[in-house]
Tab-separated table of C-alpha atoms in Angstrom:
chain	number	residue	atom	x	y	z
A	1	UNK	CA	-144.882	3.620	-23.875
A	2	UNK	CA	-146.866	6.312	-25.735
A	3	UNK	CA	-148.318	9.288	-23.749
A	4	UNK	CA	-152.037	9.499	-23.859
A	5	UNK	CA	-153.849	12.670	-24.545
A	6	UNK	CA	-155.251	12.984	-21.027
A	7	UNK	CA	-151.606	12.687	-19.586
A	8	UNK	CA	-150.330	15.203	-22.098
A	9	UNK	CA	-152.775	17.872	-20.954
A	10	UNK	CA	-151.911	17.298	-17.414
A	11	UNK	CA	-148.093	17.726	-17.958
A	12	UNK	CA	-148.782	21.017	-19.949
A	13	UNK	CA	-151.127	22.385	-16.978
A	14	UNK	CA	-148.185	21.461	-14.561
A	15	UNK	CA	-145.617	23.306	-16.679
A	16	UNK	CA	-147.907	26.429	-16.797
A	17	UNK	CA	-148.217	26.425	-13.123
A	18	UNK	CA	-144.574	26.228	-12.563
A	19	UNK	CA	-143.813	28.821	-15.010
A	20	UNK	CA	-146.346	31.093	-13.202
A	21	UNK	CA	-145.014	30.442	-9.930
A	22	UNK	CA	-141.410	31.134	-11.071
A	23	UNK	CA	-142.475	34.273	-12.792
A	24	UNK	CA	-144.269	35.389	-9.350
A	25	UNK	CA	-140.829	34.741	-7.401
A	26	UNK	CA	-138.793	36.686	-9.868
A	27	UNK	CA	-141.187	39.548	-9.476
A	28	UNK	CA	-140.944	39.473	-5.810
A	29	UNK	CA	-137.221	39.342	-5.884
A	30	UNK	CA	-137.158	42.373	-8.418
A	31	UNK	CA	-139.242	44.428	-6.003
A	32	UNK	CA	-137.026	43.470	-2.977
A	33	UNK	CA	-133.957	44.466	-5.030
A	34	UNK	CA	-135.215	47.715	-6.124
A	35	UNK	CA	-136.248	48.576	-2.386
A	36	UNK	CA	-132.917	47.939	-1.148
A	37	UNK	CA	-131.321	49.892	-3.929
A	38	UNK	CA	-133.455	52.845	-3.136
A	39	UNK	CA	-132.482	52.623	0.501
A	40	UNK	CA	-128.562	52.402	-0.258
A	41	UNK	CA	-128.978	55.386	-2.647
A	42	UNK	CA	-130.873	57.468	-0.173
A	43	UNK	CA	-128.286	56.882	2.603
A	44	UNK	CA	-125.418	57.681	0.114
A	45	UNK	CA	-127.256	61.142	-0.859
A	46	UNK	CA	-127.874	61.898	2.856
A	47	UNK	CA	-124.115	61.848	3.798
A	48	UNK	CA	-122.562	65.320	3.077
A	49	UNK	CA	-120.158	65.298	0.304
A	50	UNK	CA	-116.567	65.012	0.639
A	51	UNK	CA	-117.267	64.954	4.500
A	52	UNK	CA	-116.779	62.273	7.035
A	53	UNK	CA	-119.852	62.006	9.326
A	54	UNK	CA	-118.920	63.326	12.986
A	55	UNK	CA	-118.559	60.582	15.476
A	56	UNK	CA	-120.689	60.785	18.654
A	57	UNK	CA	-118.132	62.379	20.410
A	58	UNK	CA	-117.834	65.170	18.119
A	59	UNK	CA	-121.635	66.014	18.169
A	60	UNK	CA	-123.682	65.160	20.966
A	61	UNK	CA	-127.328	66.459	20.891
A	62	UNK	CA	-129.485	67.296	23.753
A	63	UNK	CA	-132.760	65.132	23.966
A	64	UNK	CA	-135.628	67.161	22.285
A	65	UNK	CA	-133.044	69.745	20.743
A	66	UNK	CA	-131.746	70.029	17.234
A	67	UNK	CA	-128.387	71.686	18.522
A	68	UNK	CA	-125.508	70.405	20.158
A	69	UNK	CA	-124.958	70.538	23.615
A	70	UNK	CA	-122.342	73.406	23.724
A	71	UNK	CA	-124.386	75.427	21.255
A	72	UNK	CA	-127.392	75.059	23.364
A	73	UNK	CA	-125.477	76.220	26.456
A	74	UNK	CA	-123.942	79.114	24.931
A	75	UNK	CA	-120.616	77.845	24.816
A	76	UNK	CA	-118.465	77.919	21.420
A	77	UNK	CA	-119.046	75.540	18.453
A	78	UNK	CA	-117.047	74.536	15.726
A	79	UNK	CA	-120.242	74.725	13.508
A	80	UNK	CA	-122.749	77.531	14.564
A	81	UNK	CA	-126.281	76.640	13.839
A	82	UNK	CA	-127.915	78.979	11.278
A	83	UNK	CA	-131.137	79.273	13.430
A	84	UNK	CA	-131.187	80.636	17.243
A	85	UNK	CA	-132.478	78.032	19.665
A	86	UNK	CA	-135.878	78.959	21.048
A	87	UNK	CA	-135.651	80.084	24.378
A	88	UNK	CA	-138.394	79.272	26.795
A	89	UNK	CA	-140.184	82.087	28.560
A	90	UNK	CA	-138.525	82.438	32.137
A	91	UNK	CA	-140.900	82.026	35.236
A	92	UNK	CA	-138.215	82.960	37.841
A	93	UNK	CA	-139.061	85.434	40.353
A	94	UNK	CA	-136.822	88.457	40.673
A	95	UNK	CA	-133.868	87.775	43.128
A	96	UNK	CA	-134.049	89.467	46.484
A	97	UNK	CA	-131.634	89.298	49.335
A	98	UNK	CA	-132.597	86.347	51.663
A	99	UNK	CA	-133.463	86.854	55.384
A	100	UNK	CA	-133.282	83.977	57.694
A	101	UNK	CA	-133.769	83.606	61.324
A	102	UNK	CA	-130.874	81.700	63.331
A	103	UNK	CA	-133.522	80.314	65.814
A	104	UNK	CA	-135.969	79.496	63.638
A	105	UNK	CA	-138.672	80.136	66.292
A	106	UNK	CA	-142.056	81.687	65.808
A	107	UNK	CA	-143.726	83.347	68.697
A	108	UNK	CA	-147.588	84.254	68.498
A	109	UNK	CA	-149.160	86.319	71.066
A	110	UNK	CA	-152.732	86.290	72.180
A	111	UNK	CA	-153.240	89.788	70.558
A	112	UNK	CA	-152.247	87.897	67.122
A	113	UNK	CA	-149.182	89.865	67.046
A	114	UNK	CA	-146.272	87.503	65.982
A	115	UNK	CA	-142.336	87.485	66.947
A	116	UNK	CA	-139.260	86.155	65.094
A	117	UNK	CA	-136.135	86.842	67.296
A	118	UNK	CA	-136.284	90.611	68.101
A	119	UNK	CA	-138.762	91.723	65.374
A	120	UNK	CA	-142.521	91.569	65.742
A	121	UNK	CA	-145.006	91.479	62.827
A	122	UNK	CA	-148.739	92.337	62.508
A	123	UNK	CA	-150.196	89.722	60.224
A	124	UNK	CA	-152.496	90.931	57.479
A	125	UNK	CA	-155.034	89.174	54.997
A	126	UNK	CA	-156.652	89.814	51.663
A	127	UNK	CA	-160.379	90.178	51.227
A	128	UNK	CA	-161.416	90.333	47.642
A	129	UNK	CA	-164.747	92.137	47.990
A	130	UNK	CA	-162.762	94.924	49.944
A	131	UNK	CA	-160.101	94.972	47.595
A	132	UNK	CA	-162.576	95.230	44.714
A	133	UNK	CA	-164.392	98.458	46.533
A	134	UNK	CA	-161.119	100.110	47.079
A	135	UNK	CA	-159.959	99.800	43.333
A	136	UNK	CA	-163.451	100.849	42.322
A	137	UNK	CA	-163.200	104.067	44.583
A	138	UNK	CA	-159.697	105.043	43.267
A	139	UNK	CA	-160.971	104.165	39.677
A	140	UNK	CA	-164.035	106.403	40.179
A	141	UNK	CA	-161.910	109.215	41.014
A	142	UNK	CA	-159.476	108.840	38.130
A	143	UNK	CA	-162.268	108.395	35.702
A	144	UNK	CA	-164.193	111.401	36.957
A	145	UNK	CA	-160.951	113.638	36.516
A	146	UNK	CA	-159.459	112.076	33.349
A	147	UNK	CA	-157.737	114.407	31.245
A	148	UNK	CA	-157.213	116.895	33.968
A	149	UNK	CA	-155.942	115.240	36.837
A	150	UNK	CA	-153.268	112.279	36.937
A	151	UNK	CA	-154.275	109.590	39.560
A	152	UNK	CA	-151.896	107.254	41.121
A	153	UNK	CA	-152.180	104.562	43.516
A	154	UNK	CA	-149.430	103.430	45.948
A	155	UNK	CA	-150.262	100.267	47.873
A	156	UNK	CA	-147.648	99.982	50.590
A	157	UNK	CA	-146.440	96.598	51.771
A	158	UNK	CA	-145.803	96.339	55.459
A	159	UNK	CA	-142.979	94.450	57.193
A	160	UNK	CA	-145.069	91.193	57.218
A	161	UNK	CA	-144.660	91.097	53.451
A	162	UNK	CA	-141.225	92.231	52.949
A	163	UNK	CA	-139.222	91.578	56.366
A	164	UNK	CA	-140.768	88.028	57.278
A	165	UNK	CA	-137.709	85.803	57.290
A	166	UNK	CA	-138.012	83.152	54.211
A	167	UNK	CA	-137.637	80.319	56.363
A	168	UNK	CA	-140.407	81.180	58.796
A	169	UNK	CA	-143.220	81.771	56.122
A	170	UNK	CA	-143.678	78.041	55.563
A	171	UNK	CA	-144.668	78.012	59.363
A	172	UNK	CA	-147.289	80.506	59.119
A	173	UNK	CA	-150.850	79.061	57.933
A	174	UNK	CA	-152.132	80.776	54.776
A	175	UNK	CA	-149.347	83.360	54.632
A	176	UNK	CA	-149.959	85.590	51.818
A	177	UNK	CA	-147.655	87.122	49.108
A	178	UNK	CA	-148.330	90.794	49.206
A	179	UNK	CA	-146.852	91.450	46.060
A	180	UNK	CA	-149.332	88.997	44.298
A	181	UNK	CA	-152.341	90.798	46.289
A	182	UNK	CA	-150.967	94.122	45.238
A	183	UNK	CA	-150.996	93.181	41.610
A	184	UNK	CA	-154.358	91.844	42.206
A	185	UNK	CA	-155.603	95.117	43.466
A	186	UNK	CA	-154.050	96.925	40.510
A	187	UNK	CA	-155.692	94.497	38.123
A	188	UNK	CA	-159.158	95.777	39.198
A	189	UNK	CA	-158.397	99.222	38.648
A	190	UNK	CA	-159.359	101.510	35.550
A	191	UNK	CA	-157.102	102.322	33.053
A	192	UNK	CA	-157.252	106.067	34.068
A	193	UNK	CA	-155.328	104.947	37.228
A	194	UNK	CA	-151.379	104.823	37.305
A	195	UNK	CA	-150.125	101.926	39.693
A	196	UNK	CA	-146.935	102.704	41.634
A	197	UNK	CA	-145.112	99.394	42.144
A	198	UNK	CA	-142.782	99.807	45.030
A	199	UNK	CA	-143.035	96.287	46.206
A	200	UNK	CA	-140.004	95.126	44.326
A	201	UNK	CA	-137.664	98.010	45.185
A	202	UNK	CA	-138.329	97.409	48.888
A	203	UNK	CA	-137.697	93.847	48.422
A	204	UNK	CA	-134.484	94.479	46.809
A	205	UNK	CA	-133.446	96.562	49.940
A	206	UNK	CA	-135.093	94.195	52.558
A	207	UNK	CA	-131.604	93.851	54.175
A	208	UNK	CA	-131.723	97.677	55.204
A	209	UNK	CA	-133.565	99.192	58.058
A	210	UNK	CA	-137.055	99.488	55.949
A	211	UNK	CA	-139.441	98.995	59.028
A	212	UNK	CA	-139.394	99.053	62.797
A	213	UNK	CA	-139.219	96.158	64.828
A	214	UNK	CA	-141.464	97.205	67.661
A	215	UNK	CA	-143.893	99.346	65.534
A	216	UNK	CA	-146.239	98.584	62.364
A	217	UNK	CA	-144.906	101.463	60.364
A	218	UNK	CA	-142.140	101.678	57.779
A	219	UNK	CA	-138.854	103.596	58.732
A	220	UNK	CA	-137.884	106.817	56.835
A	221	UNK	CA	-135.500	104.514	54.805
A	222	UNK	CA	-138.479	102.305	53.459
A	223	UNK	CA	-140.483	105.508	52.753
A	224	UNK	CA	-137.541	106.781	50.662
A	225	UNK	CA	-137.550	103.752	48.139
A	226	UNK	CA	-141.390	104.057	47.812
A	227	UNK	CA	-140.485	107.350	46.806
A	228	UNK	CA	-137.960	106.454	44.334
A	229	UNK	CA	-140.655	104.399	42.612
A	230	UNK	CA	-143.104	106.893	42.515
A	231	UNK	CA	-140.429	109.061	40.753
A	232	UNK	CA	-139.674	106.262	38.254
A	233	UNK	CA	-143.402	106.213	37.693
A	234	UNK	CA	-143.963	109.759	37.197
A	235	UNK	CA	-140.778	110.033	34.924
A	236	UNK	CA	-138.951	112.642	37.175
A	237	UNK	CA	-135.484	112.218	39.167
A	238	UNK	CA	-135.573	111.518	42.665
A	239	UNK	CA	-133.232	113.389	44.906
A	240	UNK	CA	-130.812	110.865	46.697
A	241	UNK	CA	-130.692	110.438	50.421
A	242	UNK	CA	-127.086	111.691	50.371
A	243	UNK	CA	-128.790	114.900	49.234
A	244	UNK	CA	-130.818	115.196	52.138
A	245	UNK	CA	-129.986	116.045	55.878
A	246	UNK	CA	-130.609	113.053	57.992
A	247	UNK	CA	-131.828	113.198	61.494
A	248	UNK	CA	-132.159	110.245	63.824
A	249	UNK	CA	-134.184	109.773	67.272
A	250	UNK	CA	-133.265	107.081	69.508
A	251	UNK	CA	-135.601	104.983	71.836
A	252	UNK	CA	-138.686	104.499	69.809
A	253	UNK	CA	-141.082	101.568	71.348
A	254	UNK	CA	-143.997	101.251	69.073
A	255	UNK	CA	-147.426	99.948	68.748
A	256	UNK	CA	-146.111	96.221	68.322
A	257	UNK	CA	-144.263	96.632	71.601
A	258	UNK	CA	-147.441	97.555	73.365
A	259	UNK	CA	-149.306	94.708	71.831
A	260	UNK	CA	-146.858	92.321	73.172
A	261	UNK	CA	-147.434	93.590	76.586
A	262	UNK	CA	-143.894	95.135	76.569
A	263	UNK	CA	-141.860	92.050	75.677
A	264	UNK	CA	-138.314	92.667	76.555
A	265	UNK	CA	-137.240	90.285	73.606
A	266	UNK	CA	-137.988	92.977	71.502
A	267	UNK	CA	-135.247	95.264	72.718
A	268	UNK	CA	-133.308	97.267	71.954
A	269	UNK	CA	-135.575	99.797	71.039
A	270	UNK	CA	-135.905	101.146	67.590
A	271	UNK	CA	-134.163	104.235	65.894
A	272	UNK	CA	-136.088	106.860	63.587
A	273	UNK	CA	-134.378	107.608	60.599
A	274	UNK	CA	-135.832	110.728	58.800
A	275	UNK	CA	-134.889	112.882	55.792
A	276	UNK	CA	-135.277	116.978	55.683
A	277	UNK	CA	-136.417	117.997	52.337
A	278	UNK	CA	-134.017	119.398	50.138
A	279	UNK	CA	-135.773	122.472	49.505
A	280	UNK	CA	-135.164	124.538	52.754
A	281	UNK	CA	-137.826	126.916	51.920
A	282	UNK	CA	-140.783	124.104	51.992
A	283	UNK	CA	-143.238	124.831	54.869
A	284	UNK	CA	-146.445	122.987	56.089
A	285	UNK	CA	-149.494	123.952	58.006
A	286	UNK	CA	-152.049	121.494	59.551
A	287	UNK	CA	-155.767	121.578	60.648
A	288	UNK	CA	-156.513	119.290	63.418
A	289	UNK	CA	-159.672	117.755	64.311
A	290	UNK	CA	-160.783	120.634	66.379
A	291	UNK	CA	-160.622	122.879	63.234
A	292	UNK	CA	-157.099	124.535	64.867
A	293	UNK	CA	-154.635	125.202	62.560
A	294	UNK	CA	-150.742	125.249	63.219
A	295	UNK	CA	-147.503	125.958	61.316
A	296	UNK	CA	-145.294	122.939	62.142
A	297	UNK	CA	-141.949	121.559	60.938
A	298	UNK	CA	-141.922	118.944	58.262
A	299	UNK	CA	-139.639	116.946	60.457
A	300	UNK	CA	-139.996	117.530	63.861
A	301	UNK	CA	-137.410	117.194	66.688
A	302	UNK	CA	-139.101	114.358	68.592
A	303	UNK	CA	-136.046	113.451	70.679
A	304	UNK	CA	-137.583	114.359	74.034
A	305	UNK	CA	-140.832	112.905	73.315
A	306	UNK	CA	-142.236	109.842	75.010
A	307	UNK	CA	-140.738	106.715	73.567
A	308	UNK	CA	-144.140	105.554	71.782
A	309	UNK	CA	-144.758	108.913	69.921
A	310	UNK	CA	-141.596	109.262	68.039
A	311	UNK	CA	-143.183	108.320	64.533
A	312	UNK	CA	-144.803	111.528	64.902
A	313	UNK	CA	-141.693	113.385	63.405
A	314	UNK	CA	-143.092	112.736	60.018
A	315	UNK	CA	-145.316	115.759	58.573
A	316	UNK	CA	-147.126	116.372	62.017
A	317	UNK	CA	-148.663	113.130	62.235
A	318	UNK	CA	-152.286	112.261	61.527
A	319	UNK	CA	-154.766	115.361	60.902
A	320	UNK	CA	-157.828	115.657	58.748
A	321	UNK	CA	-155.754	118.231	56.443
A	322	UNK	CA	-152.034	119.423	55.984
A	323	UNK	CA	-150.951	121.931	53.315
A	324	UNK	CA	-147.540	121.839	52.360
A	325	UNK	CA	-145.835	124.916	50.342
A	326	UNK	CA	-142.651	125.000	48.444
A	327	UNK	CA	-142.163	128.237	46.619
A	328	UNK	CA	-138.847	126.848	44.695
A	329	UNK	CA	-141.212	124.812	42.850
A	330	UNK	CA	-142.979	127.347	40.548
A	331	UNK	CA	-144.355	125.076	37.582
A	332	UNK	CA	-148.138	125.390	39.120
A	333	UNK	CA	-147.912	121.608	40.640
A	334	UNK	CA	-150.496	120.968	42.852
A	335	UNK	CA	-150.842	117.449	44.488
A	336	UNK	CA	-153.434	115.922	46.739
A	337	UNK	CA	-152.090	112.849	48.919
A	338	UNK	CA	-154.971	110.752	50.371
A	339	UNK	CA	-153.355	108.589	52.855
A	340	UNK	CA	-153.329	107.119	56.643
A	341	UNK	CA	-150.339	107.149	58.890
A	342	UNK	CA	-147.904	105.366	56.427
A	343	UNK	CA	-148.137	108.060	54.032
A	344	UNK	CA	-146.656	110.645	56.768
A	345	UNK	CA	-143.320	109.501	56.139
A	346	UNK	CA	-143.660	110.000	52.287
A	347	UNK	CA	-144.457	113.697	52.531
A	348	UNK	CA	-140.890	115.161	53.260
A	349	UNK	CA	-139.838	113.435	49.957
A	350	UNK	CA	-142.780	114.528	47.689
A	351	UNK	CA	-142.713	118.105	48.793
A	352	UNK	CA	-139.668	118.661	46.722
A	353	UNK	CA	-141.711	118.100	43.544
A	354	UNK	CA	-144.832	120.131	44.013
A	355	UNK	CA	-145.483	123.920	44.511
A	356	UNK	CA	-148.343	122.972	46.566
A	357	UNK	CA	-149.541	119.549	48.508
A	358	UNK	CA	-152.904	118.805	50.241
A	359	UNK	CA	-152.499	115.900	52.345
A	360	UNK	CA	-155.663	114.456	53.438
A	361	UNK	CA	-156.072	111.727	55.983
A	362	UNK	CA	-159.472	110.010	54.562
A	363	UNK	CA	-160.275	108.918	57.988
A	364	UNK	CA	-160.919	112.334	59.658
A	365	UNK	CA	-161.507	114.839	56.711
A	366	UNK	CA	-164.975	115.565	55.644
A	367	UNK	CA	-165.454	116.875	52.060
A	368	UNK	CA	-165.928	115.814	48.510
A	369	UNK	CA	-162.514	114.595	46.913
A	370	UNK	CA	-163.631	115.174	43.525
A	371	UNK	CA	-164.924	118.658	43.897
A	372	UNK	CA	-162.101	119.690	46.077
A	373	UNK	CA	-159.757	118.523	43.372
A	374	UNK	CA	-161.113	120.740	40.886
A	375	UNK	CA	-161.348	123.671	43.611
A	376	UNK	CA	-157.559	123.378	44.428
A	377	UNK	CA	-156.826	122.910	40.732
A	378	UNK	CA	-154.893	119.633	41.261
A	379	UNK	CA	-152.651	118.281	38.720
A	380	UNK	CA	-151.748	114.919	40.668
A	381	UNK	CA	-153.578	112.943	43.157
A	382	UNK	CA	-151.739	110.138	45.100
A	383	UNK	CA	-153.480	107.549	47.076
A	384	UNK	CA	-150.848	106.254	49.284
A	385	UNK	CA	-152.114	103.506	51.843
A	386	UNK	CA	-150.672	100.154	53.173
A	387	UNK	CA	-151.856	96.953	52.152
A	388	UNK	CA	-154.160	96.135	54.855
A	389	UNK	CA	-156.376	98.630	53.770
A	390	UNK	CA	-157.930	95.906	51.244
A	391	UNK	CA	-158.892	93.450	53.870
A	392	UNK	CA	-160.344	96.304	56.228
A	393	UNK	CA	-163.927	96.981	55.318
A	394	UNK	CA	-164.077	99.991	58.074
A	395	UNK	CA	-161.099	101.664	56.263
A	396	UNK	CA	-162.622	101.450	52.732
A	397	UNK	CA	-165.730	102.631	54.092
A	398	UNK	CA	-164.363	105.717	55.508
A	399	UNK	CA	-162.550	106.183	52.042
A	400	UNK	CA	-166.021	105.849	50.106
A	401	UNK	CA	-167.424	108.894	52.592
A	402	UNK	CA	-165.238	111.355	50.469
A	403	UNK	CA	-165.683	109.902	47.089
A	404	UNK	CA	-169.095	110.908	45.971
């Protein structure tokens, strides 16, 4: 049967569609083949030449790291990385001796005093407005005397911040870190003030007899480590405790013993440790609140004094003005120390480094510190006050009276 023209056209169109579809399929197959070839080639080129890839047991990576585990941990590795791994900045605190309390008991008295075992503590706080005012006063002094007098600030931590057992701190509501508080105060000061950081040095030695158990002051041993920090800051060499004559006075029962109504749990009594100046020619005179002046030993023998008065061995206790002379130091150095009672224990150490020291108790002295520094030719001024200063508006108010 002969094919009609119409049937011929239909057959031709069908062949064209079939060929077009075949070409399309062939193109797809060719593209797939090319892609597979590219992947295989990439894998082949990625492998080290003439080397077998390491097995998982030979090269173990730490998640998130591009280095073998042993290389990251500092142990030896067969293939050292060409680039050192990035070290994350450490946020760990300095390591200090731990202090614990076997009984874990915390006793609070009506006076606000705390006791742990046979040690009493006087809690302190931090008031930012008071701290700011204190920093402002020290800064005003340093700025006014810049270029002629070096002004140091030594904020002294108390036993509450250094000696409180670590396992008791969480039991105290709003327990404050004195080290951080001290740094906050320093951050508020002028660049002309030189901060003396003694907190860390005291913490390193906190297992020693730094502070009394029955009194709020520090012992001579604690004052020594603050003096050591001062010398480091000033760039001078401290005399060691072994270079000094040590004297002790037993039977001390201080302010905290009285504020706990003479609690026998604080016994036995404290022992005062004091250290003589290295210079045997150093002398001192103090002027009391009545205007009377006396020559006095820098370390007084208080062995026969009342049990609550033995801290007074240091530098004649608290007087408006005390003057120390050391003829063995002939460099013309003159220092003014602005202090309260914590500063007394520092003076027997500082006297070995200055020809003359004027010790001013800002609570009793009446004068203008900046003018006085110019009058006596001061080369250094040291503010030496305990950390409770920055939470007590009365004390900062007294200081403001002499900085005009």
